[in-house]
mmCIF file of C-alpha atoms in Angstrom:
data_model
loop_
_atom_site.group_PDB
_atom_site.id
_atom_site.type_symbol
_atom_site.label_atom_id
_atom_site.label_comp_id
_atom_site.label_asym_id
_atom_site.label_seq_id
_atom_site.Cartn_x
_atom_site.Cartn_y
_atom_site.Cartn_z
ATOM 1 C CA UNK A 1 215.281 146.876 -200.802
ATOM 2 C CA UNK A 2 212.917 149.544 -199.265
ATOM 3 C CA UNK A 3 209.233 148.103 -198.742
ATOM 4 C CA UNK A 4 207.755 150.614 -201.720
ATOM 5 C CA UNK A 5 210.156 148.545 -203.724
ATOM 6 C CA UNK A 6 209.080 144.860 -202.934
ATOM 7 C CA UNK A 7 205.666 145.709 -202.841
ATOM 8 C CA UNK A 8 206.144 147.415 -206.215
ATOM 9 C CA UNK A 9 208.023 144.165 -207.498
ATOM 10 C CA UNK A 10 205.111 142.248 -205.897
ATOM 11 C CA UNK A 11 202.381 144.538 -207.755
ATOM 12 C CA UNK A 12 203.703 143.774 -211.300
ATOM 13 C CA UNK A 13 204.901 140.430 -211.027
ATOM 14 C CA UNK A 14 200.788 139.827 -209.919
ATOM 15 C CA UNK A 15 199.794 141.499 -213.209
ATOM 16 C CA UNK A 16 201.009 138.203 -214.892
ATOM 17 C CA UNK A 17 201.053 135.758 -212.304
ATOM 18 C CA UNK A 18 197.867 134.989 -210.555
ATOM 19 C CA UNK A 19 198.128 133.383 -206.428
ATOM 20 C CA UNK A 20 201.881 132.608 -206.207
ATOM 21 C CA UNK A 21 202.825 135.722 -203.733
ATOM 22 C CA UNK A 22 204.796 133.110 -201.931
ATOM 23 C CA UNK A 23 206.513 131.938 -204.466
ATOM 24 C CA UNK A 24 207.457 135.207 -206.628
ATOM 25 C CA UNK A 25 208.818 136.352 -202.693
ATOM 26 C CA UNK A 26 210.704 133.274 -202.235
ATOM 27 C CA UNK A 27 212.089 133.689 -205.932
ATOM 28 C CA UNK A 28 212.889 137.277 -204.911
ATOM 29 C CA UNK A 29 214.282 136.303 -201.765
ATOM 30 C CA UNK A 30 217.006 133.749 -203.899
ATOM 31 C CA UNK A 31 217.686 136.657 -206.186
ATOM 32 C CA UNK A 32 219.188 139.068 -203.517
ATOM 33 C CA UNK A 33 220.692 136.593 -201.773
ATOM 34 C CA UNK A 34 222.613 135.297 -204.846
ATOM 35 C CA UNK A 35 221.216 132.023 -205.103
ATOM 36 C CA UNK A 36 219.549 129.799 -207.507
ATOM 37 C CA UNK A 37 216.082 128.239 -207.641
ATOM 38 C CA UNK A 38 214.716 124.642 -208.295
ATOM 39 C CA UNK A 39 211.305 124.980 -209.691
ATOM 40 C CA UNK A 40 209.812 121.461 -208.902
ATOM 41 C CA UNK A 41 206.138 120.410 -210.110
ATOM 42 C CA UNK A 42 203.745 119.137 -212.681
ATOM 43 C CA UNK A 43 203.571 121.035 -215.637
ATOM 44 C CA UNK A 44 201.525 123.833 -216.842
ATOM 45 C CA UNK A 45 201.318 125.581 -213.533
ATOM 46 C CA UNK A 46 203.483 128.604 -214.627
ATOM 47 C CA UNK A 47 206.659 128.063 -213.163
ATOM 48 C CA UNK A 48 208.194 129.016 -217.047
ATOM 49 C CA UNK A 49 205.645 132.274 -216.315
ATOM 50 C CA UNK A 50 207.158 133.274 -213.189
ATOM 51 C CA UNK A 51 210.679 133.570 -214.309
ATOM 52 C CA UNK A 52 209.975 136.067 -217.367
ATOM 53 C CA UNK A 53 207.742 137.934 -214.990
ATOM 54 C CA UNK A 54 211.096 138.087 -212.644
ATOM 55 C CA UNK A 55 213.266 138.793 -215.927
ATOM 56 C CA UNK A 56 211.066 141.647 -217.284
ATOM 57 C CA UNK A 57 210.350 143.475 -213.784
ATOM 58 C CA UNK A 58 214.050 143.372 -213.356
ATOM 59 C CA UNK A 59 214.583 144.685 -216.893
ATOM 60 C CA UNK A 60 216.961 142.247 -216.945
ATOM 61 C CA UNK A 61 217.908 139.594 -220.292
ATOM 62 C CA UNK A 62 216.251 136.378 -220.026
ATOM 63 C CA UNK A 63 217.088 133.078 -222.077
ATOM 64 C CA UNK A 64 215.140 130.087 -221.761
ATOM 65 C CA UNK A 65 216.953 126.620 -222.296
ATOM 66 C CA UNK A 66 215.162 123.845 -223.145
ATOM 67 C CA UNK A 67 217.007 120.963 -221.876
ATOM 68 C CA UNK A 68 216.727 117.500 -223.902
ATOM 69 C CA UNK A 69 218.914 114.483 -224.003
ATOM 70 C CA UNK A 70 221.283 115.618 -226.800
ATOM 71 C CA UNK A 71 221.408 118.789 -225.344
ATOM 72 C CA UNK A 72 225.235 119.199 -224.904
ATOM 73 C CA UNK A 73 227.889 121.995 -222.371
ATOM 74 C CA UNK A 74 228.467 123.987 -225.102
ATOM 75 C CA UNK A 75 225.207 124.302 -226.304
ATOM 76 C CA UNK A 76 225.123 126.968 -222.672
ATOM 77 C CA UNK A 77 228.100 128.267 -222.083
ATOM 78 C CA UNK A 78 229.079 128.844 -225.705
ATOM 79 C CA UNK A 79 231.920 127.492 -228.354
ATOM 80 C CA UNK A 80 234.690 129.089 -230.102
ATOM 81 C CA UNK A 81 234.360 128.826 -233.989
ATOM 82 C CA UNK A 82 237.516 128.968 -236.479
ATOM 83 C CA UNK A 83 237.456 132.221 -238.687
ATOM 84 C CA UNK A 84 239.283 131.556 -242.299
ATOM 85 C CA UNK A 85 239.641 135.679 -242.778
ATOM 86 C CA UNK A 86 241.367 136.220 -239.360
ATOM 87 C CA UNK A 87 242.958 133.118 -239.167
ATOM 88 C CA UNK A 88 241.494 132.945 -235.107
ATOM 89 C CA UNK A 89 238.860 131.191 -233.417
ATOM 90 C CA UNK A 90 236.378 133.319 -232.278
ATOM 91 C CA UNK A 91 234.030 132.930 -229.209
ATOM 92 C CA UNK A 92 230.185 132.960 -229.901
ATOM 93 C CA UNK A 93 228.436 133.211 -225.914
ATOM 94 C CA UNK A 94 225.635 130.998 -225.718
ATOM 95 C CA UNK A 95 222.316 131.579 -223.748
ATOM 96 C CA UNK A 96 223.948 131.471 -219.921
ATOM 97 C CA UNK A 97 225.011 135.049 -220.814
ATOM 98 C CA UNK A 98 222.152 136.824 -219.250
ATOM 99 C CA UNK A 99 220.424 137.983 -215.991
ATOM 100 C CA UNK A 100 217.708 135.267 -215.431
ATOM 101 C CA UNK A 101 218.475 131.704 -217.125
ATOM 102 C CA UNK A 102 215.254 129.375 -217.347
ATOM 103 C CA UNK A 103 217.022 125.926 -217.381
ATOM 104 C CA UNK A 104 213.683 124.268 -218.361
ATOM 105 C CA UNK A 105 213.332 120.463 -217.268
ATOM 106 C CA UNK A 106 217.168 119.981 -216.325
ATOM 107 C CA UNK A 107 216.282 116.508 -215.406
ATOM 108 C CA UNK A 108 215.971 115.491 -218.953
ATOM 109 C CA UNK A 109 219.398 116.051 -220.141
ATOM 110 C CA UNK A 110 222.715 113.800 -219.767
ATOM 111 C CA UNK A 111 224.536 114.018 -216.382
ATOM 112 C CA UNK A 112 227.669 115.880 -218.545
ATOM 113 C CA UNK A 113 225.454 118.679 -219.682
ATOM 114 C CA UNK A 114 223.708 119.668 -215.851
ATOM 115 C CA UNK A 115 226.992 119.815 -214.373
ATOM 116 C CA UNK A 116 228.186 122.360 -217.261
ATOM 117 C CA UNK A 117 225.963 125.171 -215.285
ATOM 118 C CA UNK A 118 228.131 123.937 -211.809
ATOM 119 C CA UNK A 119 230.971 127.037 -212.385
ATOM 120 C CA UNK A 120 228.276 129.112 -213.360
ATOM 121 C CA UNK A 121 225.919 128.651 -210.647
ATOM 122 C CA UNK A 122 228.830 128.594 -207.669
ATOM 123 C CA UNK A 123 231.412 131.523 -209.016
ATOM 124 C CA UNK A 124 229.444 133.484 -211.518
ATOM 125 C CA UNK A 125 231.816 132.598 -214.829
ATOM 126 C CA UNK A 126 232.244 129.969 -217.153
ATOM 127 C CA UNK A 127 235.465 128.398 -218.692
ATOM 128 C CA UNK A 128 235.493 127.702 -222.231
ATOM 129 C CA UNK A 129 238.561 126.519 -224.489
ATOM 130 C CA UNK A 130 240.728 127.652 -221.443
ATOM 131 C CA UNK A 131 239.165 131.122 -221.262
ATOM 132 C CA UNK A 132 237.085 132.260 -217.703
ATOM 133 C CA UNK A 133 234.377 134.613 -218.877
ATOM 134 C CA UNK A 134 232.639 136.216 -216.318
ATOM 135 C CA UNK A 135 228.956 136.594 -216.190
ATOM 136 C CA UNK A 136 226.588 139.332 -216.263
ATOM 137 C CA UNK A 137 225.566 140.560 -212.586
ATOM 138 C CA UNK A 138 223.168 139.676 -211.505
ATOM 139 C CA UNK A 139 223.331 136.057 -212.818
ATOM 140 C CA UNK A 140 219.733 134.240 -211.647
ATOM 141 C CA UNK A 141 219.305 130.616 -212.562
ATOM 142 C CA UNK A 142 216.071 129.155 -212.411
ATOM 143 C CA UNK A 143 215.536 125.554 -213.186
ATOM 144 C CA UNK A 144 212.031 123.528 -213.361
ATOM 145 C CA UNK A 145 212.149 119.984 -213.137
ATOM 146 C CA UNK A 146 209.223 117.533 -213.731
ATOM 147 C CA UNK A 147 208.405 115.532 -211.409
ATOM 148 C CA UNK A 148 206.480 113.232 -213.157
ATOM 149 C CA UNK A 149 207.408 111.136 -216.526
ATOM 150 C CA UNK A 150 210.746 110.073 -214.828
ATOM 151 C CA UNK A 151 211.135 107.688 -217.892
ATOM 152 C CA UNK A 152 214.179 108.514 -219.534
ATOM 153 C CA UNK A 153 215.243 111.446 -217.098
ATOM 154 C CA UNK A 154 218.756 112.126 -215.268
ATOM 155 C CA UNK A 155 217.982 112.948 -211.357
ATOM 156 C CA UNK A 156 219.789 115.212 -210.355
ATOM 157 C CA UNK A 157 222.750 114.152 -207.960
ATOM 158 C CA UNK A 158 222.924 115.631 -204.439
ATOM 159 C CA UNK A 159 225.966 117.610 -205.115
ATOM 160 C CA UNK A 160 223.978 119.319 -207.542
ATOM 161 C CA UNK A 161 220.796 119.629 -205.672
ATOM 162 C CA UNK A 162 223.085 121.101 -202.792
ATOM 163 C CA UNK A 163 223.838 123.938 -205.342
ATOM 164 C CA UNK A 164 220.316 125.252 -205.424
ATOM 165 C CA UNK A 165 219.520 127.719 -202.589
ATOM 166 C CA UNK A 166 216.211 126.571 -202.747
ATOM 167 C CA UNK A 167 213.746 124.332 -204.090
ATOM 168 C CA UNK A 168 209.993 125.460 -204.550
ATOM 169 C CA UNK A 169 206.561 123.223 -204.981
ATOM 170 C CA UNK A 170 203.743 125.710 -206.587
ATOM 171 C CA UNK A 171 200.565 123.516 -206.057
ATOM 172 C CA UNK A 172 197.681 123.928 -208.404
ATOM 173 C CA UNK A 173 195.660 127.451 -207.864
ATOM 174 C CA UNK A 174 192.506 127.529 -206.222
ATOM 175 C CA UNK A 175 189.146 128.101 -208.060
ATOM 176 C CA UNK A 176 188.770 131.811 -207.701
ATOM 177 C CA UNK A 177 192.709 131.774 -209.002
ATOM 178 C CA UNK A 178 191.946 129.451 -211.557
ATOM 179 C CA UNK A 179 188.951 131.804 -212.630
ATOM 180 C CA UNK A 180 191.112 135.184 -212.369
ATOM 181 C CA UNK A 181 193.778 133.278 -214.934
ATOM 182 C CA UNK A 182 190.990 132.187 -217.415
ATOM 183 C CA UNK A 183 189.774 135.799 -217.435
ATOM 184 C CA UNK A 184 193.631 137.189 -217.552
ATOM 185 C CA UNK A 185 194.334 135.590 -220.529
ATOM 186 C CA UNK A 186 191.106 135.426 -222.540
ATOM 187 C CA UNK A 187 192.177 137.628 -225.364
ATOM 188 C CA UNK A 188 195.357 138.690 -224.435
ATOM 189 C CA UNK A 189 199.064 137.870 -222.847
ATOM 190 C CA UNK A 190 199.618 139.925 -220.365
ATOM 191 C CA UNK A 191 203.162 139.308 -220.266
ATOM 192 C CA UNK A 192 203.428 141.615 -223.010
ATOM 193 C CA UNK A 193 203.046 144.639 -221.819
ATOM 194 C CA UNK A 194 204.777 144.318 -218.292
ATOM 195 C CA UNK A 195 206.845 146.898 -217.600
ATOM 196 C CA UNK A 196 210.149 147.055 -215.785
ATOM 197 C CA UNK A 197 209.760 148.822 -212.127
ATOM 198 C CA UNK A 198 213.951 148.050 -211.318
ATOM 199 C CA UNK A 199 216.984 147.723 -213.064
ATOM 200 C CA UNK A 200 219.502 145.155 -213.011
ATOM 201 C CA UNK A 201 221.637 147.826 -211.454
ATOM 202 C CA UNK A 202 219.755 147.888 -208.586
ATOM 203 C CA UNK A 203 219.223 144.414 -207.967
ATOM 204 C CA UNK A 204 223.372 144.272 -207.844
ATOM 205 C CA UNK A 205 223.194 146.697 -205.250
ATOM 206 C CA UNK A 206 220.940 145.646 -203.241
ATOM 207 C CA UNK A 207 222.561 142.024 -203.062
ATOM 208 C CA UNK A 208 225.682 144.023 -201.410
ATOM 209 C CA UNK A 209 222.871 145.870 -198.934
ATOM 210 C CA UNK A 210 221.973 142.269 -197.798
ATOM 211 C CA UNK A 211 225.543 141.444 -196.916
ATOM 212 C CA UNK A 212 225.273 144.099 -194.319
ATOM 213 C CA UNK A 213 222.207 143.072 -192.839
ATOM 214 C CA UNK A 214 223.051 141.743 -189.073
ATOM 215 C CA UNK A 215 222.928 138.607 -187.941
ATOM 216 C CA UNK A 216 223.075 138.590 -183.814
ATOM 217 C CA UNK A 217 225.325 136.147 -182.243
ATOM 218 C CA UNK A 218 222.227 133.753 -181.099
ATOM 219 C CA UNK A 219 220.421 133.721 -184.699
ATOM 220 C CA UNK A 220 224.250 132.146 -186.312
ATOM 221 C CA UNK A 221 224.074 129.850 -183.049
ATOM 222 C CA UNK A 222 220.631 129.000 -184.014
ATOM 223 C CA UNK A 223 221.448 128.154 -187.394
ATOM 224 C CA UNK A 224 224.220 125.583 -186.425
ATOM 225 C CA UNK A 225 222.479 124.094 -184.500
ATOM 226 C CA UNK A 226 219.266 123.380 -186.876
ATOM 227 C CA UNK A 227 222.320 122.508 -189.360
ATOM 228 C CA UNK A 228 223.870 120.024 -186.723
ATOM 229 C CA UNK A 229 220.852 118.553 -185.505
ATOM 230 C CA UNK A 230 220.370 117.815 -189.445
ATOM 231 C CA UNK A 231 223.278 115.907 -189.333
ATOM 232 C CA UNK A 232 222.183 113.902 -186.051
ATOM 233 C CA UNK A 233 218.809 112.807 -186.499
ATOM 234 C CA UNK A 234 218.401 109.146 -186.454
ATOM 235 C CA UNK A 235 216.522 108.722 -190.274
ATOM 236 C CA UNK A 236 219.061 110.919 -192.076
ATOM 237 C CA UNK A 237 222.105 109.527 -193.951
ATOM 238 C CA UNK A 238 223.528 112.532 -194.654
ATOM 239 C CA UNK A 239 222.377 116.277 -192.975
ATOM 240 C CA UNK A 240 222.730 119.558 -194.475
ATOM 241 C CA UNK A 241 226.020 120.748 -196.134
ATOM 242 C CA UNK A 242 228.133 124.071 -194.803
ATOM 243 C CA UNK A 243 226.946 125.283 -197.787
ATOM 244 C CA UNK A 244 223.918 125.364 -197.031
ATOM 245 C CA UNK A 245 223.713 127.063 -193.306
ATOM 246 C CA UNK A 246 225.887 129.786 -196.053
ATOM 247 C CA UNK A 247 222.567 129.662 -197.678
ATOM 248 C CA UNK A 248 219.950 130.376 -195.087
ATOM 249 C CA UNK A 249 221.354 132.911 -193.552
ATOM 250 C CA UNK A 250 222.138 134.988 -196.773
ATOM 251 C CA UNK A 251 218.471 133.875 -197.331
ATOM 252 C CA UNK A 252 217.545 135.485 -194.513
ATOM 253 C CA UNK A 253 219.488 138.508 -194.519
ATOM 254 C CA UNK A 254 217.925 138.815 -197.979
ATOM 255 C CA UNK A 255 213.917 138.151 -196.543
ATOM 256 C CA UNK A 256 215.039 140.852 -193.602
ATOM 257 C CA UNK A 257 215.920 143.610 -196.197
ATOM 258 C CA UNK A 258 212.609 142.771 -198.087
ATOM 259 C CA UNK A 259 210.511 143.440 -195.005
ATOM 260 C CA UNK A 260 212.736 146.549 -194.041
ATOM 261 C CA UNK A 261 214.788 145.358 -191.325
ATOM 262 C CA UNK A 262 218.375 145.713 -190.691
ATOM 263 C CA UNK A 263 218.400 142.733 -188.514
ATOM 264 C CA UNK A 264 217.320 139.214 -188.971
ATOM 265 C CA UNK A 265 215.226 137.143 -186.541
ATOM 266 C CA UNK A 266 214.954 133.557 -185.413
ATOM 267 C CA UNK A 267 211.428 133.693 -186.975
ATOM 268 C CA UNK A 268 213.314 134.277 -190.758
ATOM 269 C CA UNK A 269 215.087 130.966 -190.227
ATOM 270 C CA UNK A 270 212.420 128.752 -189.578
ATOM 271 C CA UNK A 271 210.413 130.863 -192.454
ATOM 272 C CA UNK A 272 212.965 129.859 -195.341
ATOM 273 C CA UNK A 273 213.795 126.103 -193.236
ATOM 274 C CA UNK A 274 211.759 124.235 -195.733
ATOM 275 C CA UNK A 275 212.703 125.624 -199.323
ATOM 276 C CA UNK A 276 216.443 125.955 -198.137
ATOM 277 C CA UNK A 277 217.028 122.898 -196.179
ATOM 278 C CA UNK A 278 214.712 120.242 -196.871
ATOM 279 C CA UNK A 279 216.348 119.303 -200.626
ATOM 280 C CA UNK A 280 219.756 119.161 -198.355
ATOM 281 C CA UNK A 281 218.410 116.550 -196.168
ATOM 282 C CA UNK A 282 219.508 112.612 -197.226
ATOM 283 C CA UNK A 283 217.419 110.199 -195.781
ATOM 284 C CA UNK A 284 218.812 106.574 -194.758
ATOM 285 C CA UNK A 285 217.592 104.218 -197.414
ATOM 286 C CA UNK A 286 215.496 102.107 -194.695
ATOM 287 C CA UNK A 287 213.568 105.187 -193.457
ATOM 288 C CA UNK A 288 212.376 106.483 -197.122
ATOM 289 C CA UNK A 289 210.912 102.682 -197.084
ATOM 290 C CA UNK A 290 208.670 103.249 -194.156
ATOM 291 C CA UNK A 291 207.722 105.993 -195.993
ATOM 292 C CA UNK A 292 210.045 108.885 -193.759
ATOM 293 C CA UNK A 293 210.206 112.323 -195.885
ATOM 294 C CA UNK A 294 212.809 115.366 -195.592
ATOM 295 C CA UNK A 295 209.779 117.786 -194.555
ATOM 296 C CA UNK A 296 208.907 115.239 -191.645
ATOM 297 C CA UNK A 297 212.849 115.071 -190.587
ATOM 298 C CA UNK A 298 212.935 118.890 -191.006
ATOM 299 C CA UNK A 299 209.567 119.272 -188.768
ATOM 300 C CA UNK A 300 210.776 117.748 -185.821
ATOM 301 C CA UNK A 301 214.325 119.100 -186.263
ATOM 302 C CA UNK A 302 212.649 122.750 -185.847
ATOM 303 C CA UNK A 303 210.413 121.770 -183.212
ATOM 304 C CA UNK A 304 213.718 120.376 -181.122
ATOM 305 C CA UNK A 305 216.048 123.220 -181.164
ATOM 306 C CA UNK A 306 215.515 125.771 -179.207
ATOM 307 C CA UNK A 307 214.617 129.194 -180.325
ATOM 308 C CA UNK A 308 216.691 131.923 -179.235
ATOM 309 C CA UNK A 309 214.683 134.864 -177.337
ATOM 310 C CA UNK A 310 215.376 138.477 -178.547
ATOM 311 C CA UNK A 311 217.046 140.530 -175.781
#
């Protein structure tokens, strides 16, 4: 992605969404990299805003799940229904079919029905009565999860948190923000007449340009090493997955094209450490009772590995 085209995403995304740069970037950073998002905060901060922003600036097809208790698989991926004329079943897709999926407050539905988006989320298809479907490209899940109200919720388990490339906090805006939304949306909803600047095309395109980005000998060294020291640290139980030093590197191949280099740095690592790796981290249950966090764990991990020196 050339810089007049992030900064043009940037532009129209802001039209709608008032002081989350960093989080539209990071969103955009997930989306090239092929990767998924966990929105995580109270509600009524926007995060629902953000992802049709994303959808329509990407003129790509949205559909927004509402997850609930009863909510079950096949209420996502889609069921097969018995015609009398033909004498068949026939397949009716249900909302995963799209570009950018909004799975709204997945930690309110049954265990059974989070891990239906699993196959979706890792290979880009979905299996229904035996048949693999494959998904339109590109295929951008973005959940929000509450993290208040936890009455009646499902957490999600680790293996599924370890399927997110990324989890993101938004915080509330600040007062002049807070004053720029009032004013945004006093008569109208400006959502409504944002217009695509990319196509999902495009997007596809560029998410094989970040697979060539280059990634020097000492940056993948740098990586394990974060990942292994992770995995040593006295207060964790468990450190980060393979799957996830997969993650921040694509992650960082993807933040390298946005800022338009063909090479990533040590510097995009510890950038896209905290929404990549800190969700990864398992603490031992005796540390998160003295009050130990992942982003403490994570902050001393980064300040303990060396950073390799550009040559």
């Amino acid at each position: 992605m050339t810089k007049n085209e992030c900064a043009l995403l940037a532009e129209n995304t802001a039209k709608v969404v008032v002081g989350k740069q960093r989080a539209m970037e990071l969103l955009t950073v997930a989306l090239i990299a092929e990767g998924h998002v966990l929105l995580e905060d109270v509600p009524g901060l926007g995060k629902t805003l953000m992802a049709k922003s994303l959808a329509r600036s990407i003129d790509g097809s949205f559909r927004r799940i509402q997850f609930t208790p009863d909510l079950l698989p096949a209420d996502i991926t889609g069921f097969s229904v018995y015609d009398q004329k033909s004498g068949d079943f026939v397949f009716h897709p249900g909302p995963i079919m799209c570009n950018v999926l909004l799975a709204d407050e997945i930690n309110r539905t049954i265990p059974r029905t989070q891990s239906s988006l699993l196959e979706s989320m890792g290979e880009f298809q979905v299996t229904v009565d035996g048949r693999t479907l494959q998904l339109p490209r590109p295929f951008f899940v973005i959940a929000t999860q509450n993290p208040i109200e936890m009455d009646g919720t499902f957490p999600l388990p680790e293996a599924q948190l370890d399927r997110f490339l990324m989890r993101i906090d938004l915080g509330y805006p600040s007062r002049d923000e807070e004053i720029l939304i009032l004013e945004r949306f006093q008569q109208d909803d400006p959502l409504e007449s944002l217009e695509p600047v990319i196509d999902p095309e495009r997007i596809t395109r560029l998410q094989e340009q970040r697979s060539r980005i280059t990634i020097s000998s000492p940056v993948r060294e740098y990586i394990a090493d974060l990942v292994a020291a992770t995995r040593s640290h006295g207060k964790v139980r468990f450190g980060v997955s393979p799957r996830g030093a997969i993650g921040i590197m694509r992650a960082a191949q993807a933040l390298a094209l946005l800022r338009g280099r063909e090479f990533v740095l040590p510097d995009d690592v510890k950038e896209l450490a905290g929404p990549v790796l800190e969700h990864r981290i398992i603490l031992r249950h005796d540390e998160r009772t003295r009050g130990a966090t992942a982003a403490a764990v994570l902050g001393e991990v980064l300040g303990s590995v060396p950073v390799p020196v550009p040559v």
